[in-house]
């Protein structure tokens, strides 16, 4: 669960900071958003640290 938490935290980091200013808006997280925000994690680090 800690590994999943780390991935989700990294994915939602930008949204968390801007959330108070974006009250009432809907945010869609699609493949492009995931690639943009954790793409470097996939390329640079050993994913076995995050995925069992």
JSON list of N, CA and C in Angstrom, two decimals:
[
{"chain": "A", "resi": 1, "resn": "UNK", "atom": "N", "xyz": [0.82, -1.19, 0.00]},
{"chain": "A", "resi": 1, "resn": "UNK", "atom": "CA", "xyz": [0.00, 0.00, 0.00]},
{"chain": "A", "resi": 1, "resn": "UNK", "atom": "C", "xyz": [0.86, 1.26, 0.00]},
{"chain": "A", "resi": 2, "resn": "UNK", "atom": "N", "xyz": [2.03, 1.19, 0.63]},
{"chain": "A", "resi": 2, "resn": "UNK", "atom": "CA", "xyz": [2.90, 2.36, 0.66]},
{"chain": "A", "resi": 2, "resn": "UNK", "atom": "C", "xyz": [3.39, 2.71, -0.73]},
{"chain": "A", "resi": 3, "resn": "UNK", "atom": "N", "xyz": [3.67, 1.70, -1.52]},
{"chain": "A", "resi": 3, "resn": "UNK", "atom": "CA", "xyz": [4.17, 1.94, -2.88]},
{"chain": "A", "resi": 3, "resn": "UNK", "atom": "C", "xyz": [3.09, 2.59, -3.74]},
{"chain": "A", "resi": 4, "resn": "UNK", "atom": "N", "xyz": [1.88, 2.08, -3.63]},
{"chain": "A", "resi": 4, "resn": "UNK", "atom": "CA", "xyz": [0.76, 2.67, -4.37]},
{"chain": "A", "resi": 4, "resn": "UNK", "atom": "C", "xyz": [0.54, 4.11, -3.91]},
{"chain": "A", "resi": 5, "resn": "UNK", "atom": "N", "xyz": [0.65, 4.32, -2.62]},
{"chain": "A", "resi": 5, "resn": "UNK", "atom": "CA", "xyz": [0.49, 5.68, -2.07]},
{"chain": "A", "resi": 5, "resn": "UNK", "atom": "C", "xyz": [1.51, 6.63, -2.69]},
{"chain": "A", "resi": 6, "resn": "UNK", "atom": "N", "xyz": [2.73, 6.17, -2.84]},
{"chain": "A", "resi": 6, "resn": "UNK", "atom": "CA", "xyz": [3.79, 7.00, -3.43]},
{"chain": "A", "resi": 6, "resn": "UNK", "atom": "C", "xyz": [3.46, 7.37, -4.87]},
{"chain": "A", "resi": 7, "resn": "UNK", "atom": "N", "xyz": [3.00, 6.40, -5.64]},
{"chain": "A", "resi": 7, "resn": "UNK", "atom": "CA", "xyz": [2.66, 6.66, -7.04]},
{"chain": "A", "resi": 7, "resn": "UNK", "atom": "C", "xyz": [1.47, 7.62, -7.13]},
{"chain": "A", "resi": 8, "resn": "UNK", "atom": "N", "xyz": [0.45, 7.38, -6.32]},
{"chain": "A", "resi": 8, "resn": "UNK", "atom": "CA", "xyz": [-0.73, 8.26, -6.35]},
{"chain": "A", "resi": 8, "resn": "UNK", "atom": "C", "xyz": [-0.38, 9.67, -5.87]},
{"chain": "A", "resi": 9, "resn": "UNK", "atom": "N", "xyz": [0.46, 9.77, -4.87]},
{"chain": "A", "resi": 9, "resn": "UNK", "atom": "CA", "xyz": [0.88, 11.08, -4.38]},
{"chain": "A", "resi": 9, "resn": "UNK", "atom": "C", "xyz": [1.60, 11.86, -5.48]},
{"chain": "A", "resi": 10, "resn": "UNK", "atom": "N", "xyz": [2.46, 11.19, -6.18]},
{"chain": "A", "resi": 10, "resn": "UNK", "atom": "CA", "xyz": [3.20, 11.83, -7.27]},
{"chain": "A", "resi": 10, "resn": "UNK", "atom": "C", "xyz": [2.25, 12.25, -8.40]},
{"chain": "A", "resi": 11, "resn": "UNK", "atom": "N", "xyz": [1.26, 11.41, -8.67]},
{"chain": "A", "resi": 11, "resn": "UNK", "atom": "CA", "xyz": [0.30, 11.68, -9.73]},
{"chain": "A", "resi": 11, "resn": "UNK", "atom": "C", "xyz": [-0.59, 12.88, -9.41]},
{"chain": "A", "resi": 12, "resn": "UNK", "atom": "N", "xyz": [-0.99, 13.00, -8.16]},
{"chain": "A", "resi": 12, "resn": "UNK", "atom": "CA", "xyz": [-1.95, 14.03, -7.76]},
{"chain": "A", "resi": 12, "resn": "UNK", "atom": "C", "xyz": [-1.32, 15.28, -7.16]},
{"chain": "A", "resi": 13, "resn": "UNK", "atom": "N", "xyz": [-0.01, 15.36, -7.17]},
{"chain": "A", "resi": 13, "resn": "UNK", "atom": "CA", "xyz": [0.70, 16.47, -6.53]},
{"chain": "A", "resi": 13, "resn": "UNK", "atom": "C", "xyz": [0.26, 17.84, -7.05]},
{"chain": "A", "resi": 14, "resn": "UNK", "atom": "N", "xyz": [0.25, 18.03, -8.36]},
{"chain": "A", "resi": 14, "resn": "UNK", "atom": "CA", "xyz": [-0.13, 19.33, -8.93]},
{"chain": "A", "resi": 14, "resn": "UNK", "atom": "C", "xyz": [-1.59, 19.66, -8.65]},
{"chain": "A", "resi": 15, "resn": "UNK", "atom": "N", "xyz": [-2.45, 18.66, -8.74]},
{"chain": "A", "resi": 15, "resn": "UNK", "atom": "CA", "xyz": [-3.88, 18.87, -8.50]},
{"chain": "A", "resi": 15, "resn": "UNK", "atom": "C", "xyz": [-4.11, 19.29, -7.05]},
{"chain": "A", "resi": 16, "resn": "UNK", "atom": "N", "xyz": [-3.41, 18.67, -6.13]},
{"chain": "A", "resi": 16, "resn": "UNK", "atom": "CA", "xyz": [-3.57, 18.98, -4.71]},
{"chain": "A", "resi": 16, "resn": "UNK", "atom": "C", "xyz": [-3.26, 20.44, -4.41]},
{"chain": "A", "resi": 17, "resn": "UNK", "atom": "N", "xyz": [-2.22, 20.98, -5.04]},
{"chain": "A", "resi": 17, "resn": "UNK", "atom": "CA", "xyz": [-1.85, 22.37, -4.78]},
{"chain": "A", "resi": 17, "resn": "UNK", "atom": "C", "xyz": [-2.85, 23.36, -5.39]},
{"chain": "A", "resi": 18, "resn": "UNK", "atom": "N", "xyz": [-3.43, 23.02, -6.52]},
{"chain": "A", "resi": 18, "resn": "UNK", "atom": "CA", "xyz": [-4.34, 23.96, -7.18]},
{"chain": "A", "resi": 18, "resn": "UNK", "atom": "C", "xyz": [-5.80, 23.72, -6.81]},
{"chain": "A", "resi": 19, "resn": "UNK", "atom": "N", "xyz": [-6.11, 22.70, -6.07]},
{"chain": "A", "resi": 19, "resn": "UNK", "atom": "CA", "xyz": [-7.50, 22.34, -5.75]},
{"chain": "A", "resi": 19, "resn": "UNK", "atom": "C", "xyz": [-8.29, 23.47, -5.08]},
{"chain": "A", "resi": 20, "resn": "UNK", "atom": "N", "xyz": [-7.74, 24.17, -4.10]},
{"chain": "A", "resi": 20, "resn": "UNK", "atom": "CA", "xyz": [-8.54, 25.24, -3.47]},
{"chain": "A", "resi": 20, "resn": "UNK", "atom": "C", "xyz": [-8.97, 26.33, -4.45]},
{"chain": "A", "resi": 21, "resn": "UNK", "atom": "N", "xyz": [-8.16, 26.59, -5.46]},
{"chain": "A", "resi": 21, "resn": "UNK", "atom": "CA", "xyz": [-8.48, 27.62, -6.45]},
{"chain": "A", "resi": 21, "resn": "UNK", "atom": "C", "xyz": [-9.44, 27.12, -7.52]},
{"chain": "A", "resi": 22, "resn": "UNK", "atom": "N", "xyz": [-9.62, 25.82, -7.62]},
{"chain": "A", "resi": 22, "resn": "UNK", "atom": "CA", "xyz": [-10.42, 25.22, -8.69]},
{"chain": "A", "resi": 22, "resn": "UNK", "atom": "C", "xyz": [-11.71, 24.61, -8.15]},
{"chain": "A", "resi": 23, "resn": "UNK", "atom": "N", "xyz": [-12.23, 25.13, -7.09]},
{"chain": "A", "resi": 23, "resn": "UNK", "atom": "CA", "xyz": [-13.44, 24.60, -6.46]},
{"chain": "A", "resi": 23, "resn": "UNK", "atom": "C", "xyz": [-14.59, 24.50, -7.46]},
{"chain": "A", "resi": 24, "resn": "UNK", "atom": "N", "xyz": [-15.23, 23.34, -7.49]},
{"chain": "A", "resi": 24, "resn": "UNK", "atom": "CA", "xyz": [-16.39, 23.15, -8.36]},
{"chain": "A", "resi": 24, "resn": "UNK", "atom": "C", "xyz": [-16.06, 22.70, -9.76]},
{"chain": "A", "resi": 25, "resn": "UNK", "atom": "N", "xyz": [-14.80, 22.56, -10.10]},
{"chain": "A", "resi": 25, "resn": "UNK", "atom": "CA", "xyz": [-14.43, 22.10, -11.44]},
{"chain": "A", "resi": 25, "resn": "UNK", "atom": "C", "xyz": [-14.15, 20.61, -11.43]},
{"chain": "A", "resi": 26, "resn": "UNK", "atom": "N", "xyz": [-14.27, 20.02, -12.58]},
{"chain": "A", "resi": 26, "resn": "UNK", "atom": "CA", "xyz": [-14.02, 18.59, -12.74]},
{"chain": "A", "resi": 26, "resn": "UNK", "atom": "C", "xyz": [-12.66, 18.38, -13.41]},
{"chain": "A", "resi": 27, "resn": "UNK", "atom": "N", "xyz": [-11.93, 17.41, -12.93]},
{"chain": "A", "resi": 27, "resn": "UNK", "atom": "CA", "xyz": [-10.61, 17.11, -13.49]},
{"chain": "A", "resi": 27, "resn": "UNK", "atom": "C", "xyz": [-10.61, 15.68, -13.99]},
{"chain": "A", "resi": 28, "resn": "UNK", "atom": "N", "xyz": [-10.19, 15.50, -15.23]},
{"chain": "A", "resi": 28, "resn": "UNK", "atom": "CA", "xyz": [-10.10, 14.17, -15.82]},
{"chain": "A", "resi": 28, "resn": "UNK", "atom": "C", "xyz": [-8.64, 13.74, -15.86]},
{"chain": "A", "resi": 29, "resn": "UNK", "atom": "N", "xyz": [-8.39, 12.57, -15.31]},
{"chain": "A", "resi": 29, "resn": "UNK", "atom": "CA", "xyz": [-7.03, 12.03, -15.34]},
{"chain": "A", "resi": 29, "resn": "UNK", "atom": "C", "xyz": [-7.03, 10.92, -16.37]},
{"chain": "A", "resi": 30, "resn": "UNK", "atom": "N", "xyz": [-6.37, 11.20, -17.49]},
{"chain": "A", "resi": 30, "resn": "UNK", "atom": "CA", "xyz": [-6.30, 10.22, -18.57]},
{"chain": "A", "resi": 30, "resn": "UNK", "atom": "C", "xyz": [-4.85, 9.76, -18.76]},
{"chain": "A", "resi": 31, "resn": "UNK", "atom": "N", "xyz": [-4.63, 8.95, -19.76]},
{"chain": "A", "resi": 31, "resn": "UNK", "atom": "CA", "xyz": [-3.30, 8.39, -20.02]},
{"chain": "A", "resi": 31, "resn": "UNK", "atom": "C", "xyz": [-2.27, 9.49, -20.25]},
{"chain": "A", "resi": 32, "resn": "UNK", "atom": "N", "xyz": [-2.65, 10.52, -20.98]},
{"chain": "A", "resi": 32, "resn": "UNK", "atom": "CA", "xyz": [-1.72, 11.63, -21.25]},
{"chain": "A", "resi": 32, "resn": "UNK", "atom": "C", "xyz": [-1.30, 12.32, -19.96]},
{"chain": "A", "resi": 33, "resn": "UNK", "atom": "N", "xyz": [-2.26, 12.54, -19.05]},
{"chain": "A", "resi": 33, "resn": "UNK", "atom": "CA", "xyz": [-1.94, 13.18, -17.77]},
{"chain": "A", "resi": 33, "resn": "UNK", "atom": "C", "xyz": [-0.99, 12.31, -16.96]},
{"chain": "A", "resi": 34, "resn": "UNK", "atom": "N", "xyz": [-1.26, 11.01, -16.93]},
{"chain": "A", "resi": 34, "resn": "UNK", "atom": "CA", "xyz": [-0.41, 10.08, -16.19]},
{"chain": "A", "resi": 34, "resn": "UNK", "atom": "C", "xyz": [1.00, 10.08, -16.78]},
{"chain": "A", "resi": 35, "resn": "UNK", "atom": "N", "xyz": [1.09, 9.99, -18.10]},
{"chain": "A", "resi": 35, "resn": "UNK", "atom": "CA", "xyz": [2.40, 10.00, -18.76]},
{"chain": "A", "resi": 35, "resn": "UNK", "atom": "C", "xyz": [3.17, 11.29, -18.45]},
{"chain": "A", "resi": 36, "resn": "UNK", "atom": "N", "xyz": [2.46, 12.40, -18.45]},
{"chain": "A", "resi": 36, "resn": "UNK", "atom": "CA", "xyz": [3.09, 13.69, -18.20]},
{"chain": "A", "resi": 36, "resn": "UNK", "atom": "C", "xyz": [3.61, 13.80, -16.76]},
{"chain": "A", "resi": 37, "resn": "UNK", "atom": "N", "xyz": [2.86, 13.25, -15.82]},
{"chain": "A", "resi": 37, "resn": "UNK", "atom": "CA", "xyz": [3.20, 13.45, -14.41]},
{"chain": "A", "resi": 37, "resn": "UNK", "atom": "C", "xyz": [4.03, 12.35, -13.77]},
{"chain": "A", "resi": 38, "resn": "UNK", "atom": "N", "xyz": [3.94, 11.14, -14.27]},
{"chain": "A", "resi": 38, "resn": "UNK", "atom": "CA", "xyz": [4.79, 10.09, -13.70]},
{"chain": "A", "resi": 38, "resn": "UNK", "atom": "C", "xyz": [5.59, 9.36, -14.76]},
{"chain": "A", "resi": 39, "resn": "UNK", "atom": "N", "xyz": [5.62, 9.91, -15.95]},
{"chain": "A", "resi": 39, "resn": "UNK", "atom": "CA", "xyz": [6.38, 9.30, -17.03]},
{"chain": "A", "resi": 39, "resn": "UNK", "atom": "C", "xyz": [7.85, 9.17, -16.70]},
{"chain": "A", "resi": 40, "resn": "UNK", "atom": "N", "xyz": [8.43, 10.19, -16.07]},
{"chain": "A", "resi": 40, "resn": "UNK", "atom": "CA", "xyz": [9.84, 10.14, -15.70]},
{"chain": "A", "resi": 40, "resn": "UNK", "atom": "C", "xyz": [10.09, 9.08, -14.63]},
{"chain": "A", "resi": 41, "resn": "UNK", "atom": "N", "xyz": [9.13, 8.87, -13.76]},
{"chain": "A", "resi": 41, "resn": "UNK", "atom": "CA", "xyz": [9.25, 7.83, -12.74]},
{"chain": "A", "resi": 41, "resn": "UNK", "atom": "C", "xyz": [9.39, 6.47, -13.41]},
{"chain": "A", "resi": 42, "resn": "UNK", "atom": "N", "xyz": [8.62, 6.25, -14.44]},
{"chain": "A", "resi": 42, "resn": "UNK", "atom": "CA", "xyz": [8.66, 4.98, -15.16]},
{"chain": "A", "resi": 42, "resn": "UNK", "atom": "C", "xyz": [9.98, 4.81, -15.89]},
{"chain": "A", "resi": 43, "resn": "UNK", "atom": "N", "xyz": [10.51, 5.89, -16.44]},
{"chain": "A", "resi": 43, "resn": "UNK", "atom": "CA", "xyz": [11.74, 5.82, -17.22]},
{"chain": "A", "resi": 43, "resn": "UNK", "atom": "C", "xyz": [12.99, 5.72, -16.36]},
{"chain": "A", "resi": 44, "resn": "UNK", "atom": "N", "xyz": [13.03, 6.49, -15.26]},
{"chain": "A", "resi": 44, "resn": "UNK", "atom": "CA", "xyz": [14.27, 6.66, -14.52]},
{"chain": "A", "resi": 44, "resn": "UNK", "atom": "C", "xyz": [14.46, 5.73, -13.32]},
{"chain": "A", "resi": 45, "resn": "UNK", "atom": "N", "xyz": [13.39, 5.23, -12.76]},
{"chain": "A", "resi": 45, "resn": "UNK", "atom": "CA", "xyz": [13.54, 4.48, -11.53]},
{"chain": "A", "resi": 45, "resn": "UNK", "atom": "C", "xyz": [13.06, 3.04, -11.69]},
{"chain": "A", "resi": 46, "resn": "UNK", "atom": "N", "xyz": [13.53, 2.21, -10.79]},
{"chain": "A", "resi": 46, "resn": "UNK", "atom": "CA", "xyz": [13.15, 0.81, -10.76]},
{"chain": "A", "resi": 46, "resn": "UNK", "atom": "C", "xyz": [11.73, 0.70, -10.20]},
{"chain": "A", "resi": 47, "resn": "UNK", "atom": "N", "xyz": [10.78, 0.34, -11.04]},
{"chain": "A", "resi": 47, "resn": "UNK", "atom": "CA", "xyz": [9.38, 0.28, -10.60]},
{"chain": "A", "resi": 47, "resn": "UNK", "atom": "C", "xyz": [9.12, -0.78, -9.55]},
{"chain": "A", "resi": 48, "resn": "UNK", "atom": "N", "xyz": [10.01, -1.71, -9.36]},
{"chain": "A", "resi": 48, "resn": "UNK", "atom": "CA", "xyz": [9.80, -2.72, -8.33]},
{"chain": "A", "resi": 48, "resn": "UNK", "atom": "C", "xyz": [9.74, -2.08, -6.95]},
{"chain": "A", "resi": 49, "resn": "UNK", "atom": "N", "xyz": [10.23, -0.86, -6.83]},
{"chain": "A", "resi": 49, "resn": "UNK", "atom": "CA", "xyz": [10.11, -0.15, -5.56]},
{"chain": "A", "resi": 49, "resn": "UNK", "atom": "C", "xyz": [8.68, 0.27, -5.30]},
{"chain": "A", "resi": 50, "resn": "UNK", "atom": "N", "xyz": [7.87, 0.39, -6.34]},
{"chain": "A", "resi": 50, "resn": "UNK", "atom": "CA", "xyz": [6.50, 0.89, -6.21]},
{"chain": "A", "resi": 50, "resn": "UNK", "atom": "C", "xyz": [5.44, -0.17, -6.45]},
{"chain": "A", "resi": 51, "resn": "UNK", "atom": "N", "xyz": [5.76, -1.19, -7.22]},
{"chain": "A", "resi": 51, "resn": "UNK", "atom": "CA", "xyz": [4.77, -2.20, -7.59]},
{"chain": "A", "resi": 51, "resn": "UNK", "atom": "C", "xyz": [5.23, -3.55, -7.08]},
{"chain": "A", "resi": 52, "resn": "UNK", "atom": "N", "xyz": [4.35, -4.23, -6.39]},
{"chain": "A", "resi": 52, "resn": "UNK", "atom": "CA", "xyz": [4.69, -5.56, -5.86]},
{"chain": "A", "resi": 52, "resn": "UNK", "atom": "C", "xyz": [4.69, -6.60, -6.94]}
]
